mmCIF file of C-alpha atoms and ligand atoms in Angstrom:
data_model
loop_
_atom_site.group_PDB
_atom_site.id
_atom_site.type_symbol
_atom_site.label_atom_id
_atom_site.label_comp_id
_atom_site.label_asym_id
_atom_site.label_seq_id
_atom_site.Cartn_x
_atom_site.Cartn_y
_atom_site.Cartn_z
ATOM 1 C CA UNK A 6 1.928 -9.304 -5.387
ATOM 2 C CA UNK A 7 3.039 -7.171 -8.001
ATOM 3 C CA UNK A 8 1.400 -3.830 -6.972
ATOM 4 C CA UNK A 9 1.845 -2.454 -3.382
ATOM 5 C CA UNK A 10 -0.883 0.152 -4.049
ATOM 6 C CA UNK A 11 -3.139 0.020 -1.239
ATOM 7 C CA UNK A 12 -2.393 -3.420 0.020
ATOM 8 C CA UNK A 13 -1.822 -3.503 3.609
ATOM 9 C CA UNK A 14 2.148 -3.856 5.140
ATOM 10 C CA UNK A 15 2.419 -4.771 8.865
ATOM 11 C CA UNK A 16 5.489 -3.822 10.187
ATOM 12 C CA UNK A 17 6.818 -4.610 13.877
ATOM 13 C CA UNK A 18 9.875 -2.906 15.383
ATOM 14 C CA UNK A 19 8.969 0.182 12.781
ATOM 15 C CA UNK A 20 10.371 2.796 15.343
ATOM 16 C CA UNK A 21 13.495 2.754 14.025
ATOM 17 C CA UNK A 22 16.693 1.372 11.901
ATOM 18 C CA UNK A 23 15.283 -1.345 9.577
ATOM 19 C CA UNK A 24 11.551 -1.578 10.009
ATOM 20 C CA UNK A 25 11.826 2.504 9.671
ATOM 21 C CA UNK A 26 13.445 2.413 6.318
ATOM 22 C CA UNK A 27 11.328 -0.439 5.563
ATOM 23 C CA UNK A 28 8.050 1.690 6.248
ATOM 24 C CA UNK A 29 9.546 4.638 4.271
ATOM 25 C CA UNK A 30 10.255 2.126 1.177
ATOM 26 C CA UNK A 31 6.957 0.815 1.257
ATOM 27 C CA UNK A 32 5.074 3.961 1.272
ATOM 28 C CA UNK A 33 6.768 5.484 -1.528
ATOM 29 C CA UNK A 34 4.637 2.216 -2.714
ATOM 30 C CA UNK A 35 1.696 4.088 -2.186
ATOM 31 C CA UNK A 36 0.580 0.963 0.229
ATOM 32 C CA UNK A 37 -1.331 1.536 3.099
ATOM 33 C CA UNK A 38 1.174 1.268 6.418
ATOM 34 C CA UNK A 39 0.102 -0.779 9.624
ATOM 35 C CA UNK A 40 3.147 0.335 12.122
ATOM 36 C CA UNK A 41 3.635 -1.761 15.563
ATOM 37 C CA UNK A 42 6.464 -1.197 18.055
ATOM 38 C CA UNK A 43 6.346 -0.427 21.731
ATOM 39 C CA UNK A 44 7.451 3.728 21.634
ATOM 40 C CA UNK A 45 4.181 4.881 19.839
ATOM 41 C CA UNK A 46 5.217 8.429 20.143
ATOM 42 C CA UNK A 47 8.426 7.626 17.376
ATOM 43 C CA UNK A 48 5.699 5.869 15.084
ATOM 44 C CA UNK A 49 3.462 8.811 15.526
ATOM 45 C CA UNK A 50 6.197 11.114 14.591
ATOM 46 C CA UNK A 51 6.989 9.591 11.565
ATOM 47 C CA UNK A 52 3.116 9.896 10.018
ATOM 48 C CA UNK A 53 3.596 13.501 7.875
ATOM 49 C CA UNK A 54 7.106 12.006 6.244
ATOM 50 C CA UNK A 55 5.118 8.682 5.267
ATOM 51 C CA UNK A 56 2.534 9.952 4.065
ATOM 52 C CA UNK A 57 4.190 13.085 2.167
ATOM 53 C CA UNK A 58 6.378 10.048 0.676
ATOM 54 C CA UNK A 59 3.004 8.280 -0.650
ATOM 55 C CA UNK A 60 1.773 6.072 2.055
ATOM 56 C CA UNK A 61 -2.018 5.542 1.267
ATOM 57 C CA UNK A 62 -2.905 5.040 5.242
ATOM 58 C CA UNK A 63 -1.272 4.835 8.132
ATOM 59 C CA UNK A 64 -2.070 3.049 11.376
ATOM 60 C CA UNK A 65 0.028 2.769 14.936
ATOM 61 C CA UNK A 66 -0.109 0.183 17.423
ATOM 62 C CA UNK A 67 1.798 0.034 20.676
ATOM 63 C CA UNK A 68 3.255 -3.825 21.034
ATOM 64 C CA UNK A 69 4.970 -5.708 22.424
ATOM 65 C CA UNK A 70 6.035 -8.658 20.640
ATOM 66 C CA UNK A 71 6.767 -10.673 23.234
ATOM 67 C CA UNK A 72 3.751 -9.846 25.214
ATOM 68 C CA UNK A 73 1.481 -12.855 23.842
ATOM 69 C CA UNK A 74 -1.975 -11.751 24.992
ATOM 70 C CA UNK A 75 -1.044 -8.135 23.758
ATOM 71 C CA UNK A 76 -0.172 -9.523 20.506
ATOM 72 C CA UNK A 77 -3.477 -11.232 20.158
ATOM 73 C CA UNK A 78 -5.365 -8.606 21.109
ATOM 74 C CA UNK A 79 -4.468 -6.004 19.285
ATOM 75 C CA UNK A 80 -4.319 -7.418 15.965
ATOM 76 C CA UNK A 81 -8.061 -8.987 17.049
ATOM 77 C CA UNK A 82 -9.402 -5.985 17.748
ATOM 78 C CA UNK A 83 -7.919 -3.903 14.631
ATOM 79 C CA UNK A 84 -10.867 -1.727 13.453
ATOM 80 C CA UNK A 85 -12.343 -4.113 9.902
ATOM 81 C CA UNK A 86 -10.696 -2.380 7.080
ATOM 82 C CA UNK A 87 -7.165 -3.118 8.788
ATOM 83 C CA UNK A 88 -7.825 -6.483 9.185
ATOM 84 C CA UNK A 89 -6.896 -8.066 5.607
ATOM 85 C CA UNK A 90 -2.915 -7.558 6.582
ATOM 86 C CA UNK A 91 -1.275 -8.743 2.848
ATOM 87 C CA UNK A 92 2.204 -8.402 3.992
ATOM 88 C CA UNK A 93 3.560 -8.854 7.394
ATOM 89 C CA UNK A 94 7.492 -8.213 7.941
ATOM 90 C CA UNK A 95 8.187 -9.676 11.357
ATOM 91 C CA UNK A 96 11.414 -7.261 11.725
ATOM 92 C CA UNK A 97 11.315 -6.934 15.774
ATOM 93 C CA UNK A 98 14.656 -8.039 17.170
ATOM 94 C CA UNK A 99 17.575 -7.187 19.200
ATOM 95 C CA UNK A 100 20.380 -8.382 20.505
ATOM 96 C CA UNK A 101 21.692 -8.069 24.122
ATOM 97 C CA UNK A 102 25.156 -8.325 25.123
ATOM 98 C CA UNK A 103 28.515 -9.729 23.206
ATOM 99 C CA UNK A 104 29.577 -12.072 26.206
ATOM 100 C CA UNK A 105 30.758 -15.309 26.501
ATOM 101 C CA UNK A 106 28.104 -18.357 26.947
ATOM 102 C CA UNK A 107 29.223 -19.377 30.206
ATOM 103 C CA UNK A 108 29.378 -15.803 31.552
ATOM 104 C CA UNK A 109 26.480 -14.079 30.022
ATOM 105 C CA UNK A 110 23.576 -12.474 31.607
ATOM 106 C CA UNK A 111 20.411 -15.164 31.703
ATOM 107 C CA UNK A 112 18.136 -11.970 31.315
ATOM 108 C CA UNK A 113 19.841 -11.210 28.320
ATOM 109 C CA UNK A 114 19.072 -14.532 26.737
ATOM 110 C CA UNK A 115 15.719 -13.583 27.817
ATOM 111 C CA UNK A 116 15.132 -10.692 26.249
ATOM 112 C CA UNK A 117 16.508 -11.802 22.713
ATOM 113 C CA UNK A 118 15.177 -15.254 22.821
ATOM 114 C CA UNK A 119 11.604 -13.478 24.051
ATOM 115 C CA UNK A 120 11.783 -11.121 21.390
ATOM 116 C CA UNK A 121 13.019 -12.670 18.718
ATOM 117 C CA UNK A 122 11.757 -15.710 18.630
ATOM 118 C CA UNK A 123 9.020 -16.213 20.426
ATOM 119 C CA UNK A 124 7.615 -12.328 19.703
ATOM 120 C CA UNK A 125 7.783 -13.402 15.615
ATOM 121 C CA UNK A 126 6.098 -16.177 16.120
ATOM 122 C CA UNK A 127 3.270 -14.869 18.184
ATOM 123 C CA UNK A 128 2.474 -12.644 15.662
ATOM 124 C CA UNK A 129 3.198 -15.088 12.766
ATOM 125 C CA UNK A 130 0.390 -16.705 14.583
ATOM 126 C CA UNK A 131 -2.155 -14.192 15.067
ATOM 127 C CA UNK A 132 -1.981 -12.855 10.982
ATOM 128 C CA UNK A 133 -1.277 -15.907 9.089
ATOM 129 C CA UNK A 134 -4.742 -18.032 9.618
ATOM 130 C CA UNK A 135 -6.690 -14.389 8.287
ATOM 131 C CA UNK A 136 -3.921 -14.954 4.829
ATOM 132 C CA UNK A 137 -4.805 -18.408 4.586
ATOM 133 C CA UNK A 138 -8.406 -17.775 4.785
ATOM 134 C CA UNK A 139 -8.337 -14.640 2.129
ATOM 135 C CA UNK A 140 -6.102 -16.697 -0.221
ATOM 136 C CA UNK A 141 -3.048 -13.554 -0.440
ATOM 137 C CA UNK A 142 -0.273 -12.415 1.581
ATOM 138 C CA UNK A 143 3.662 -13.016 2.729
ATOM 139 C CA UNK A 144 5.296 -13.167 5.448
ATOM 140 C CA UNK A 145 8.920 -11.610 5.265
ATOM 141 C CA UNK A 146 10.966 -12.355 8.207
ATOM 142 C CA UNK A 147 14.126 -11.066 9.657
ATOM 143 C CA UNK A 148 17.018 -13.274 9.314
ATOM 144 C CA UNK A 149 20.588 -12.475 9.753
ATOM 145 C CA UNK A 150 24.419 -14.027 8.317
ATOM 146 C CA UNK A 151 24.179 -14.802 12.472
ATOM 147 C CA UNK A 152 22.024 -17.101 11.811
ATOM 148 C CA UNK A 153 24.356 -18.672 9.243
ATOM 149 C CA UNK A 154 27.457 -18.256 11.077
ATOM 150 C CA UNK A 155 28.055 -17.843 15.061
ATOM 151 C CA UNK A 156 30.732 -15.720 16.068
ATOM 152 C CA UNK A 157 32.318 -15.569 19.806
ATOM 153 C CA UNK A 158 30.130 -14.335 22.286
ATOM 154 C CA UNK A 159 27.242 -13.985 20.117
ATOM 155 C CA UNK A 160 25.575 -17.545 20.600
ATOM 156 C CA UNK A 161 22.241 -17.076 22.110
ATOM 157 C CA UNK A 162 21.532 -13.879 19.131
ATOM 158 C CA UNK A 163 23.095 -16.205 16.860
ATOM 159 C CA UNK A 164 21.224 -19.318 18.244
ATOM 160 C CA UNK A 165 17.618 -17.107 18.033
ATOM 161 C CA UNK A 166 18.399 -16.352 13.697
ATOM 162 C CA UNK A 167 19.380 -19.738 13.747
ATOM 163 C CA UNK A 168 15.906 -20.764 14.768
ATOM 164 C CA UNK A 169 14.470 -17.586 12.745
ATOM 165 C CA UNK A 170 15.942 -19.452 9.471
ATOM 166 C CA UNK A 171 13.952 -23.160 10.896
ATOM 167 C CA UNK A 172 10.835 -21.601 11.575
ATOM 168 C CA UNK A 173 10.878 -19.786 8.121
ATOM 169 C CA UNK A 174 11.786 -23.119 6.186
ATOM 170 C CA UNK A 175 9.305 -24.362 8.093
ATOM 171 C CA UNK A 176 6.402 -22.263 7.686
ATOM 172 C CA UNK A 177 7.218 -22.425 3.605
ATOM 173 C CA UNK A 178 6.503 -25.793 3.919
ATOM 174 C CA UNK A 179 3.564 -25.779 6.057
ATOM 175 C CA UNK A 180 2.240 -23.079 3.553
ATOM 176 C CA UNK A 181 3.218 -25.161 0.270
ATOM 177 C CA UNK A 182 -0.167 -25.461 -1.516
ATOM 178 C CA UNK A 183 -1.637 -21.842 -0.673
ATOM 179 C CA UNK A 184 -0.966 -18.711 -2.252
ATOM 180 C CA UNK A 185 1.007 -17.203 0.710
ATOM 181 C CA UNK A 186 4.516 -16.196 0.080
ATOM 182 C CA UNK A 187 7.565 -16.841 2.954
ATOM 183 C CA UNK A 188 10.609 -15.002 2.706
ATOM 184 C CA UNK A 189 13.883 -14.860 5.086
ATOM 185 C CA UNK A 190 15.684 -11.457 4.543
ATOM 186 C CA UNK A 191 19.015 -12.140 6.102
ATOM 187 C CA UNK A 192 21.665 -9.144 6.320
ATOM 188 C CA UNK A 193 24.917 -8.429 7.674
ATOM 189 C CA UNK A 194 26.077 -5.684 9.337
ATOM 190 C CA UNK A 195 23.640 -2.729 9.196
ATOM 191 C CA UNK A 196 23.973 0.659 10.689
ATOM 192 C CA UNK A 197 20.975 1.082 12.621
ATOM 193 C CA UNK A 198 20.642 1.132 16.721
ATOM 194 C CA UNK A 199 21.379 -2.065 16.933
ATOM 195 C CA UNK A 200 24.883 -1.911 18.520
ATOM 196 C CA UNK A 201 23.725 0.590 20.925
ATOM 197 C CA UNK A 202 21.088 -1.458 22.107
ATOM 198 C CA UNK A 203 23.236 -4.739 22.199
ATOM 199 C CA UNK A 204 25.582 -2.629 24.575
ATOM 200 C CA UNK A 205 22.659 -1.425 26.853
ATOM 201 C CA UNK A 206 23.170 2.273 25.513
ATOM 202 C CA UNK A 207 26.994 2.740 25.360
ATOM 203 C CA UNK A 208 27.671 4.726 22.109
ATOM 204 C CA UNK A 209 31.083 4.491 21.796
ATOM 205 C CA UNK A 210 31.487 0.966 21.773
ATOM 206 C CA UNK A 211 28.394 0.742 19.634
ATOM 207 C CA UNK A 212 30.441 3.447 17.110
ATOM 208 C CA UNK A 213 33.640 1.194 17.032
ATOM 209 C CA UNK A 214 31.394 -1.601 15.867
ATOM 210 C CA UNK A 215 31.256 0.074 12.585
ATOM 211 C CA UNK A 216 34.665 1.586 12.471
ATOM 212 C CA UNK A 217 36.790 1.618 9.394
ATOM 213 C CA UNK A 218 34.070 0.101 6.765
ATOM 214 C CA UNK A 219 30.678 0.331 5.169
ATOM 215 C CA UNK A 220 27.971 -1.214 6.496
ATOM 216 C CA UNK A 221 24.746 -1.919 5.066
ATOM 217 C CA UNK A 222 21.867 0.593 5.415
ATOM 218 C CA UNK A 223 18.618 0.445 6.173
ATOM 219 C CA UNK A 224 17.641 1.625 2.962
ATOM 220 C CA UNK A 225 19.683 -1.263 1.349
ATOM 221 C CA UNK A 226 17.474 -3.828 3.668
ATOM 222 C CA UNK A 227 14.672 -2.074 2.865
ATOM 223 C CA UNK A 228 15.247 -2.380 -1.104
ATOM 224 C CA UNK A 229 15.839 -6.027 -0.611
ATOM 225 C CA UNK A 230 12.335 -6.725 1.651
ATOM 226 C CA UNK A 231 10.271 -4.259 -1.298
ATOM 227 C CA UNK A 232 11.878 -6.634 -4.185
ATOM 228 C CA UNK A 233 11.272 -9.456 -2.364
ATOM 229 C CA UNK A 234 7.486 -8.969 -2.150
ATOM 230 C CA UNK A 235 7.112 -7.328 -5.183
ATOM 231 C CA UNK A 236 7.894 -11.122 -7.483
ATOM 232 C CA UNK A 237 4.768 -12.049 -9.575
ATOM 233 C CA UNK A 238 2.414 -14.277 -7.037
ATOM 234 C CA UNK A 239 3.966 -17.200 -8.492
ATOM 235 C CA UNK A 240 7.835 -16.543 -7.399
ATOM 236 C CA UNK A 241 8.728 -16.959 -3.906
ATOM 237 C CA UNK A 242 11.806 -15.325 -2.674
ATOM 238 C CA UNK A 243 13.210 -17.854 0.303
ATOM 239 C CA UNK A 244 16.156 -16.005 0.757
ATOM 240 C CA UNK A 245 18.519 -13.288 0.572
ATOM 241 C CA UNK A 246 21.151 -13.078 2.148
ATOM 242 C CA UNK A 247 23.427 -9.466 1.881
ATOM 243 C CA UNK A 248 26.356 -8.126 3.014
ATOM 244 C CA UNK A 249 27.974 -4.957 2.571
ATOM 245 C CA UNK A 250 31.487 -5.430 -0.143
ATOM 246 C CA UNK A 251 33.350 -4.796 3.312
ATOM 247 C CA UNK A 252 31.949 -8.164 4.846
ATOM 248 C CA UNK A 253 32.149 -11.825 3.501
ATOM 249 C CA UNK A 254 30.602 -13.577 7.039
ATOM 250 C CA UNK A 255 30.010 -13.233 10.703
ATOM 251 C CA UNK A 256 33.538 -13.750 11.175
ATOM 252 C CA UNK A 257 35.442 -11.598 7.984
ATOM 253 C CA UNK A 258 35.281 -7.533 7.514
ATOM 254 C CA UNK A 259 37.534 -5.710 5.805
ATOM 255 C CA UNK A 260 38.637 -2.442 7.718
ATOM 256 C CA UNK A 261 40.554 0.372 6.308
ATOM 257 C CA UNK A 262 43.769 1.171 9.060
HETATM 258 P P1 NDP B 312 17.021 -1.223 15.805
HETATM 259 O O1 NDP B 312 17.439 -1.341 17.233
HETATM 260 O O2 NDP B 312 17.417 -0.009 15.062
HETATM 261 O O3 NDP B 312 15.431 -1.401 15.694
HETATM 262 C C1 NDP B 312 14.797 -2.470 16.358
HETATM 263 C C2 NDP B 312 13.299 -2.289 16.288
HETATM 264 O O4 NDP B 312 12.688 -3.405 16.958
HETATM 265 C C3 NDP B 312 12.838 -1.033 16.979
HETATM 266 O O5 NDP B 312 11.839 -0.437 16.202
HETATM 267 C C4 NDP B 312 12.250 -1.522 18.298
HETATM 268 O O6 NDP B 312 11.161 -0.695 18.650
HETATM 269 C C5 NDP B 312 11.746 -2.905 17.886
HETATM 270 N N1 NDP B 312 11.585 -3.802 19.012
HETATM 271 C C6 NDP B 312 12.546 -4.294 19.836
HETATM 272 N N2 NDP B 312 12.004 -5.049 20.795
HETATM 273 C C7 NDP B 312 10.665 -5.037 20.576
HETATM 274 C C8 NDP B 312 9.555 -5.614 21.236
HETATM 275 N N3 NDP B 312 9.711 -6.372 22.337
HETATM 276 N N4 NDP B 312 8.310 -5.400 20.742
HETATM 277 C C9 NDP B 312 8.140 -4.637 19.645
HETATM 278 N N5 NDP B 312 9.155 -4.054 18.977
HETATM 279 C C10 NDP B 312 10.396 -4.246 19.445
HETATM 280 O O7 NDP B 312 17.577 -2.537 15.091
HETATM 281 P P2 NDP B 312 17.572 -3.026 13.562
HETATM 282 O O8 NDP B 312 16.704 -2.178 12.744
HETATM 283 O O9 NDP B 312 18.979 -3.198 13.174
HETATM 284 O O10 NDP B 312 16.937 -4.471 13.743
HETATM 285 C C11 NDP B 312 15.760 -4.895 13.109
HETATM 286 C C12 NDP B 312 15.835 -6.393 12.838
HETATM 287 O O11 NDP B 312 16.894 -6.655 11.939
HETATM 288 C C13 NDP B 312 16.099 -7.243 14.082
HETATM 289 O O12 NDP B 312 15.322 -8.410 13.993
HETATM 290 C C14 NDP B 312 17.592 -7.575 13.953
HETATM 291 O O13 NDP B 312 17.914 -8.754 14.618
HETATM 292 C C15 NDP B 312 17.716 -7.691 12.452
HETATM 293 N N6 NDP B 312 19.042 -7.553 11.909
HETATM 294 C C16 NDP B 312 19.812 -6.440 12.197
HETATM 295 C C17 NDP B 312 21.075 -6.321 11.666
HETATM 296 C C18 NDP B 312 21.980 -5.182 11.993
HETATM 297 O O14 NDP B 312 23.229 -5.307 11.828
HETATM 298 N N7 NDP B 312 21.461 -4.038 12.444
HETATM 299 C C19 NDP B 312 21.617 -7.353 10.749
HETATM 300 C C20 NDP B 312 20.739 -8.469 10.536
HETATM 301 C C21 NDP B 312 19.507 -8.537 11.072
HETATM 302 P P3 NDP B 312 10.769 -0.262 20.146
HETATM 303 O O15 NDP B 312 12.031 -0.212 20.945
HETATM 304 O O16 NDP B 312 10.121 1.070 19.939
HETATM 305 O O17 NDP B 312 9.809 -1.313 20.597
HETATM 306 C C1 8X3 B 313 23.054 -8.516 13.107
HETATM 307 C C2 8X3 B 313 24.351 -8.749 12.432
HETATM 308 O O1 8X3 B 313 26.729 -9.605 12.824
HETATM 309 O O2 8X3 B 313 25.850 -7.998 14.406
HETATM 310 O O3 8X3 B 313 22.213 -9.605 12.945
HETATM 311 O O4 8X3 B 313 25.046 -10.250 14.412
HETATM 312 S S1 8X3 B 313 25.543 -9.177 13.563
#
């Protein structure tokens, strides 16, 4: 894709953390921002900062990912000149709960296996036919090393990047002979709200997650996904996978005393 000047980058889960950074990175692209998540007011908030940074356009959309007729319609009914999407990062996820298989909460699995697997590929669905039919675009997903490596009490997230990895593989090949580009961006621990969400809200154990090391930003996501879709047409990126020097896996940090 080369330059992002003007082309048009669909983000979901833009409110905040990754897809926030990610929206920041891409504007200072000068491309032209198409912002989805389901508090409208945050995406609304951030318009002056994009667009100070260089964003060429902005547009919000309240979704839901996992809402499937939601999903459909709004990216249907997009007014025309928002309608050639070139990049979509499906970065909407969560995770819900650190509890044990047997003992976890089935509307936990739910949510995360609603969200992040079935909300991606609803909207895989709705914007990929429109790429195939213009001949352009990419698709970056959301991976994680939790989809490489399960760690105790983590295996319905881990289970749902797991599948994220599948369905990426698997939309590369169902893609091989067009021009569209499938990439799996697949970090370790990053500082965002993540945590707080996984705990339902409580800070403090959400802060202790990222006690004594460094953890990836979003900025340092965000750098990856902008390299990623900035190749020549002709490279495809099918993975990265990134870590901050303080973490080798799911399982190994290292944490100062
Ligand atoms: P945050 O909690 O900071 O941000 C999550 C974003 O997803 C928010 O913008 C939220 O927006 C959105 N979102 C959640 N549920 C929905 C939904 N049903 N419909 C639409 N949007 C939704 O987390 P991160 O930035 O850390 O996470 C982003 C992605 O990165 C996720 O897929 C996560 O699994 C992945 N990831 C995160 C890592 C980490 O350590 N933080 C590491 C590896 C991968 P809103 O609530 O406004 O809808
Ligand atoms: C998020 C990273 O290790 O908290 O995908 O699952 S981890």
């Amino acid at each position: 894709m080369g330059n992002l000047k003007g082309k048009i980058v669909f983000i979901t889960g833009a409110s905040a953390g990754i897809g926030q950074a990610t929206a920041r990175a891409f504007a200072r692209e000068g491309a032209r921002l198409l912002l989805a998540a389901r508090r409208l007011e945050r995406l609304e908030n951030m318009k002056p900062e994009l667009l100070e940074a260089g964003a060429d356009a902005i547009y919000t959309l309240a979704l839901d990912v996992r809402n499937r007729e939601q999903v459909e319609q709004q990216i249907r009914s997009l007014p025309e000149e928002w309608q050639p999407i070139d990049v979509l990062i499906n970065n909407a996820g969560l995770s819900r709960g650190l509890d044990k298989v047997y003992e976890a909460k089935v509307e936990d699995w739910e949510e995360m296996i609603d969200t992040n697997v079935k909300g991606m590929l609803y909207v895989t669905r709705a914007v990929v036919p429109g790429m195939v039919a213009r001949g352009r675009g990419h698709i970056v997903n959301l991976g994680s090393t939790a989809g490489e490596m399960t760690y105790p009490g983590g295996s319905v997230y881990c289970g749902t990047k797991a599948a994220e990895r599948a369905i990426n593989d698997g939309l590369r090949q169902d893609l091989l002979g067009t021009p569209v580009r499938v990439t799996s961006i697949d970090p370790g621990m990053v500082e965002t709200e993540f945590s707080e969400v996984r705990f339902h809200g409580d800070k403090e154990r959400a802060a202790k997650v990222y006690q004594g090391l460094t953890p990836l930003t979003p900025a340092d996501v965000a750098d990856a996904i902008v390299w990623a879709v900035s190749r020549p047409a002709h490279v495809n990126i099918a993975r990265v996978l990134m870590t901050s020097i303080d973490q080798a896996n799911s399982l190994l940090f290292h944490r100062k005393a």
